[in-house]
Amino acid sequence: MSLLTGFDEIVRQGEALAPHTWFHLGGPAEYFATPRSIDELAGLVRRSAAEGIPVRLLGGGSNVLVRDEGVPGMVISLSEPAFGEIRASGHTLTAGGGAKLGHLISVAVREGLAGLEPLVGIPGTVGGALHGNAGSRGGDVGQWTCRATVMTRTGELLQRERDDLTFAYRESSLDELVIVEGQFELERDDPEELTKRMQKHWIIKKAAQPLGHQSAGCIFKNPRGMSAGMLIDQAGLKGSRVGGAEVSDLHANFIVADESASSQDVLRLIDLVRSRVAERLGVELEMEIEVW
Ligand code: EPU
């Protein structure tokens, strides 16, 4: 009997993680699981805990860089339909943690519910967006969140209410293993107006960021009152390269990778950018992306 007997249909060994991330880089997961229901998810989390297997949750893979060596233990993806549902009721939208944030935004706009449309263009899942409080200059996902259902590392399902949630710049108190579902309380508005507003945000974002490249959104957090992109640009680092990784010419807080890149190239370029910005401008940049 193996450690994961009974979970054979949903667990694969040595699954390449690169295709599951926006960077398309990095090695395999020791175990990769796609549970089909909350019960299956809970069973898997409990079994992993009992067997001492470390567990990580992968969202849309748009804010993660996987190291070339890969990841020991279990990586869980909520890509099955049970975790991707979106329901509307009055001013409220409820979305599974595995639903795409972009899908949630389009449902909101279609239903005439305002608030999330400035976030258009942010990739990833609802769970990932809540975990890191994804946002733009027009606001963040946390400000519209009224409730979340989470699962702990022992497989327990909990409801977290608004009063018990805190969101700050790219940070949230939702730190349990899995964000199973999020609920968003939005404001009534005209769907046509909302569509226009969303399109405007999309055009601005597309002009300013290298969307559609092999990248992972902004690499660094903005230091208080400053823009990391502007600092990296001022330090003269646009176009700097290590192997197949390059600081974007369009927006300096993005690193774009080409087919030949390795994760190591990206990590070395991150180190180079950090040390040059510290040296030339005296600012220590903090990473926004997670390195696995
Ligand atoms: N700028 C430069 N050179 C650059 C990039 C930017 O001079 O290479 C200047 C711009 O001209 C502008 C200022 O820096 O005057 C700010 O730039 P931008 O409006 O692009 O915003 P940002 O602070 O760089 C933040 C978020 C983005 C979000 C945008 C738009 C962070 C780290 N970045 O970027 O979020 O999309 O605002 O709302 O908070 C992300 O978090 O992954 C992300 C992409």
Coordinates of C-alpha atoms and ligand atoms in Angstrom, one line a residue:
M1 CA 0.0 0.0 0.0
S2 CA 1.4 3.4 -1.0
L3 CA 1.2 6.7 0.9
L4 CA -1.6 7.8 -1.3
T5 CA -3.7 4.6 -1.9
G6 CA -7.3 5.5 -2.7
F7 CA -6.2 8.8 -4.3
D8 CA -4.7 7.3 -7.5
E9 CA -7.3 8.9 -9.8
I10 CA -6.5 12.4 -8.7
V11 CA -2.7 12.3 -7.9
R12 CA 0.1 12.2 -10.4
Q13 CA 3.8 11.8 -9.6
G14 CA 6.5 13.9 -11.1
E15 CA 4.1 16.3 -12.9
A16 CA 5.9 19.1 -14.7
L17 CA 4.8 22.4 -13.1
A18 CA 6.1 24.7 -15.9
P19 CA 2.9 24.3 -18.0
H20 CA 0.9 25.3 -14.9
T21 CA 2.7 28.6 -14.4
W22 CA 2.8 31.8 -16.4
F23 CA 6.6 31.8 -16.5
H24 CA 6.5 28.3 -18.0
L25 CA 9.6 27.5 -16.0
G26 CA 10.7 25.2 -13.2
G27 CA 10.8 21.5 -12.4
P28 CA 8.2 18.9 -11.4
A29 CA 6.0 18.5 -8.3
E30 CA 6.7 15.2 -6.4
Y31 CA 2.9 14.8 -6.3
F32 CA 0.3 16.8 -8.1
A33 CA -3.4 16.5 -7.2
T34 CA -6.6 17.7 -8.8
P35 CA -9.4 16.9 -6.3
R36 CA -12.9 16.7 -7.7
S37 CA -14.9 17.7 -4.6
I38 CA -14.5 19.3 -1.1
D39 CA -14.6 15.8 0.5
E40 CA -11.8 14.5 -1.8
L41 CA -9.8 17.7 -1.0
A42 CA -10.3 17.2 2.7
G43 CA -9.3 13.5 2.5
L44 CA -6.2 14.3 0.6
V45 CA -5.2 17.1 3.0
R46 CA -5.7 14.8 6.0
R47 CA -3.8 11.9 4.4
S48 CA -0.9 14.2 3.5
A49 CA -0.8 15.6 7.0
A50 CA -0.8 12.0 8.5
E51 CA 2.0 10.9 6.2
G52 CA 4.1 14.1 6.8
I53 CA 3.9 15.2 3.2
P54 CA 4.2 19.0 2.8
V55 CA 1.3 20.5 0.8
R56 CA 1.1 23.6 -1.3
L57 CA -1.8 25.1 -3.1
L58 CA -1.3 26.3 -6.7
G59 CA -3.7 28.9 -8.0
G60 CA -3.4 30.2 -11.6
G61 CA 0.4 30.1 -11.5
S62 CA 0.7 33.8 -12.4
N63 CA 2.5 34.9 -9.2
V64 CA 4.8 31.9 -8.7
L65 CA 8.3 31.0 -9.9
V66 CA 9.0 27.3 -9.5
R67 CA 12.7 26.5 -9.1
D68 CA 14.4 24.3 -11.6
E69 CA 14.8 21.5 -9.0
G70 CA 11.0 21.3 -8.6
V71 CA 8.9 21.0 -5.5
P72 CA 9.0 18.2 -2.9
G73 CA 5.6 17.1 -1.5
M74 CA 2.1 17.7 -2.7
V75 CA 0.9 20.5 -5.0
I76 CA -2.9 20.8 -5.1
S77 CA -4.7 22.5 -8.0
L78 CA -8.4 23.5 -7.8
S79 CA -8.8 23.2 -11.5
E80 CA -11.7 20.8 -11.4
P81 CA -15.2 22.3 -12.1
A82 CA -16.4 21.8 -8.5
F83 CA -14.1 24.6 -7.4
G84 CA -14.7 27.0 -10.4
E85 CA -18.4 27.9 -10.0
I86 CA -19.6 31.5 -9.8
R87 CA -23.1 32.3 -8.5
A88 CA -24.9 35.7 -8.3
S89 CA -27.6 36.6 -5.8
G90 CA -28.7 40.2 -5.3
H91 CA -25.5 42.3 -4.8
T92 CA -23.4 39.3 -3.9
L93 CA -21.2 37.1 -6.0
T94 CA -19.9 33.8 -4.7
A95 CA -16.9 32.2 -6.5
G96 CA -15.0 29.0 -6.0
G97 CA -11.3 29.4 -5.2
G98 CA -10.4 27.8 -8.5
A99 CA -12.5 30.2 -10.6
K100 CA -10.5 32.6 -12.8
L101 CA -10.5 36.2 -11.4
G102 CA -11.1 37.4 -15.0
H103 CA -14.3 35.2 -15.2
L104 CA -15.5 36.6 -11.9
I105 CA -15.0 40.2 -13.2
S106 CA -16.9 39.4 -16.4
V107 CA -19.8 37.9 -14.5
A108 CA -19.9 41.0 -12.2
V109 CA -20.0 43.3 -15.2
R110 CA -22.7 41.3 -16.9
E111 CA -24.8 41.2 -13.8
G112 CA -24.5 45.0 -13.4
L113 CA -22.3 44.7 -10.2
A114 CA -19.6 47.3 -9.8
G115 CA -16.3 47.2 -7.9
L116 CA -14.2 44.6 -9.5
E117 CA -13.9 46.0 -13.0
P118 CA -10.7 48.0 -12.4
L119 CA -9.0 44.6 -11.7
V120 CA -9.5 43.5 -15.3
G121 CA -6.3 42.0 -16.8
I122 CA -5.1 40.5 -13.5
P123 CA -4.5 36.9 -14.2
G124 CA -4.9 34.0 -11.8
T125 CA -7.6 32.5 -9.7
V126 CA -10.0 33.9 -7.1
G127 CA -8.2 31.9 -4.4
G128 CA -4.8 33.3 -5.5
A129 CA -6.2 36.9 -5.7
L130 CA -7.6 36.6 -2.2
H131 CA -4.4 35.1 -0.8
G132 CA -2.3 38.0 -2.1
N133 CA -5.0 40.6 -2.1
A134 CA -4.5 41.2 -5.9
G135 CA -5.2 44.7 -7.0
S136 CA -4.4 47.7 -9.2
R137 CA -4.5 51.4 -8.7
G138 CA -8.3 51.2 -8.9
G139 CA -8.5 49.1 -5.7
D140 CA -8.1 45.5 -4.6
V141 CA -10.1 42.3 -4.3
G142 CA -10.1 42.5 -0.5
Q143 CA -12.2 45.7 -0.3
W144 CA -15.2 43.8 -1.9
T145 CA -14.8 40.6 0.1
C146 CA -17.4 39.8 2.7
R147 CA -16.8 36.2 3.5
A148 CA -14.5 33.3 2.7
T149 CA -14.6 29.5 3.2
V150 CA -11.2 28.1 3.8
M151 CA -9.7 24.7 4.6
T152 CA -6.9 24.3 7.3
R153 CA -3.9 22.1 7.1
T154 CA -5.8 19.5 9.1
G155 CA -8.6 19.4 6.6
E156 CA -11.1 21.4 8.6
L157 CA -13.5 23.7 6.7
L158 CA -14.0 27.2 8.3
Q159 CA -16.1 30.2 7.4
R160 CA -14.3 33.5 7.8
E161 CA -16.5 36.6 8.0
R162 CA -15.6 40.2 7.0
D163 CA -14.9 41.3 10.6
D164 CA -12.3 38.6 11.0
L165 CA -10.5 39.4 7.7
T166 CA -7.9 42.0 7.1
F167 CA -6.5 43.1 3.8
A168 CA -3.5 45.4 3.1
Y169 CA -1.3 46.1 0.1
R170 CA -0.8 42.7 -1.5
E171 CA -1.5 41.0 1.8
S172 CA -4.4 39.2 3.4
S173 CA -5.1 37.4 6.7
L174 CA -6.4 34.5 4.6
D175 CA -3.4 32.3 5.4
E176 CA -5.0 28.8 5.7
L177 CA -4.0 26.1 3.3
V178 CA -6.9 26.4 0.8
I179 CA -9.3 29.3 0.0
V180 CA -12.2 27.2 -1.1
E181 CA -14.7 30.0 -1.8
G182 CA -14.9 33.8 -1.7
Q183 CA -18.0 36.0 -1.5
F184 CA -18.0 39.5 -2.8
E185 CA -20.5 42.3 -2.0
L186 CA -20.7 44.7 -4.9
E187 CA -22.7 47.8 -5.9
R188 CA -25.4 48.1 -8.5
D189 CA -24.5 49.9 -11.7
D190 CA -25.5 49.9 -15.4
P191 CA -23.9 46.9 -17.2
E192 CA -23.1 49.0 -20.3
E193 CA -21.4 51.7 -18.2
L194 CA -19.5 49.0 -16.4
T195 CA -18.4 47.4 -19.7
K196 CA -17.0 50.7 -20.9
R197 CA -15.2 51.3 -17.7
M198 CA -13.7 47.8 -17.8
Q199 CA -12.6 48.3 -21.4
K200 CA -10.9 51.6 -20.4
H201 CA -9.0 49.9 -17.6
W202 CA -8.0 47.1 -20.0
I203 CA -6.6 49.4 -22.7
I204 CA -4.6 51.3 -20.1
K205 CA -3.2 48.1 -18.6
K206 CA -2.3 46.6 -22.0
A207 CA -0.4 49.7 -23.0
A208 CA 1.6 49.7 -19.8
Q209 CA 2.4 46.1 -19.2
P210 CA 3.9 43.2 -21.2
L211 CA 0.8 41.1 -20.9
G212 CA 0.8 37.9 -23.0
H213 CA 4.6 37.4 -22.5
Q214 CA 6.1 34.6 -20.5
S215 CA 6.1 36.5 -17.2
A216 CA 4.4 36.6 -13.8
G217 CA 3.1 40.1 -13.2
C218 CA 5.1 42.5 -11.1
I219 CA 8.1 40.9 -9.5
F220 CA 8.5 43.4 -6.6
K221 CA 6.1 45.1 -4.4
N222 CA 6.0 48.9 -4.6
P223 CA 7.9 50.4 -1.7
R224 CA 5.7 52.8 0.3
G225 CA 4.9 55.9 -1.9
M226 CA 7.1 54.7 -4.8
S227 CA 6.9 52.5 -7.8
A228 CA 9.3 49.6 -8.1
G229 CA 9.0 49.8 -11.9
M230 CA 10.0 53.4 -11.9
L231 CA 13.0 52.7 -9.6
I232 CA 14.3 49.8 -11.7
D233 CA 13.9 52.0 -14.8
Q234 CA 15.8 54.9 -13.1
A235 CA 18.5 52.5 -12.2
G236 CA 19.0 51.9 -15.9
L237 CA 18.0 48.2 -15.8
K238 CA 15.4 48.0 -18.6
G239 CA 16.6 45.3 -21.1
S240 CA 19.1 43.8 -18.6
R241 CA 19.5 40.1 -19.2
V242 CA 20.6 36.9 -17.5
G243 CA 20.4 33.9 -19.9
G244 CA 16.9 33.8 -21.3
A245 CA 15.4 36.3 -18.8
E246 CA 15.1 40.0 -19.4
V247 CA 13.8 43.1 -17.6
S248 CA 10.9 44.2 -19.7
D249 CA 11.4 47.3 -21.9
L250 CA 7.7 48.2 -21.5
H251 CA 7.5 48.0 -17.7
A252 CA 10.6 47.5 -15.6
N253 CA 8.9 45.6 -12.8
F254 CA 8.2 42.7 -15.2
I255 CA 10.7 40.0 -16.1
V256 CA 10.0 38.3 -19.4
A257 CA 11.4 34.9 -20.2
D258 CA 12.1 33.3 -23.6
E259 CA 12.1 29.7 -24.6
S260 CA 15.7 29.2 -23.5
A261 CA 15.2 30.6 -20.0
S262 CA 15.6 28.6 -16.8
S263 CA 14.2 29.6 -13.3
Q264 CA 17.8 30.1 -12.3
D265 CA 18.2 32.9 -14.9
V266 CA 15.1 34.7 -13.5
L267 CA 16.4 34.3 -9.9
R268 CA 19.8 35.6 -10.9
L269 CA 18.2 38.6 -12.7
I270 CA 16.1 39.3 -9.6
D271 CA 19.2 39.4 -7.5
L272 CA 21.0 41.7 -10.0
V273 CA 18.0 44.1 -10.0
R274 CA 17.8 44.1 -6.3
S275 CA 21.4 44.8 -5.7
R276 CA 21.7 47.5 -8.4
V277 CA 18.6 49.3 -7.1
A278 CA 19.9 49.2 -3.5
E279 CA 23.4 50.4 -4.7
R280 CA 22.2 53.2 -7.0
L281 CA 19.1 54.4 -5.3
G282 CA 19.3 53.1 -1.7
V283 CA 16.0 51.2 -1.8
E284 CA 15.6 47.6 -0.8
L285 CA 13.0 45.9 -3.0
E286 CA 10.8 43.2 -1.6
M287 CA 9.5 40.4 -3.8
E288 CA 5.9 40.2 -4.7
I289 CA 6.1 36.8 -6.5
E290 CA 6.5 33.6 -4.5
V291 CA 9.5 31.4 -5.3
W292 CA 8.8 27.7 -4.8
Ligands
EPU1 N1 7.2 53.7 -14.6 C1 8.4 54.0 -15.2 N2 9.1 53.0 -15.8 C2 8.6 51.7 -15.8 C3 7.4 51.4 -15.2 C4 6.7 52.4 -14.6 O1 8.9 55.1 -15.2 O2 9.3 50.8 -16.4 C5 6.5 54.8 -14.0 C6 5.2 55.0 -14.7 O3 5.4 55.9 -15.8 C7 4.3 55.6 -13.7 C8 4.8 54.9 -12.4 O4 6.1 54.4 -12.7 O5 4.6 57.0 -13.5 C9 3.8 53.9 -11.9 O6 3.7 52.9 -12.9 P1 2.3 52.0 -13.2 O7 1.2 53.0 -13.3 O8 2.6 51.1 -14.3 O9 2.1 51.3 -11.8 P2 3.0 50.4 -10.9 O10 3.1 51.1 -9.6 O11 4.3 50.1 -11.6 C10 1.1 49.0 -10.0 C11 0.9 47.6 -9.6 C12 0.5 46.7 -10.8 C13 -0.8 47.3 -11.3 C14 -0.5 48.8 -11.8 C15 -1.7 49.5 -12.4 C16 2.5 46.8 -7.9 C17 3.8 46.2 -7.6 N3 2.2 47.1 -9.1 O12 2.2 49.1 -10.8 O13 0.2 45.4 -10.3 O14 -1.2 46.6 -12.4 O15 -0.1 49.5 -10.6 O16 -2.8 49.5 -11.5 O17 1.7 47.1 -6.9 C18 1.2 43.3 -9.8 O18 1.0 43.5 -8.7 O19 1.6 42.2 -10.2 C19 0.9 44.3 -10.8 C20 1.2 44.2 -12.1

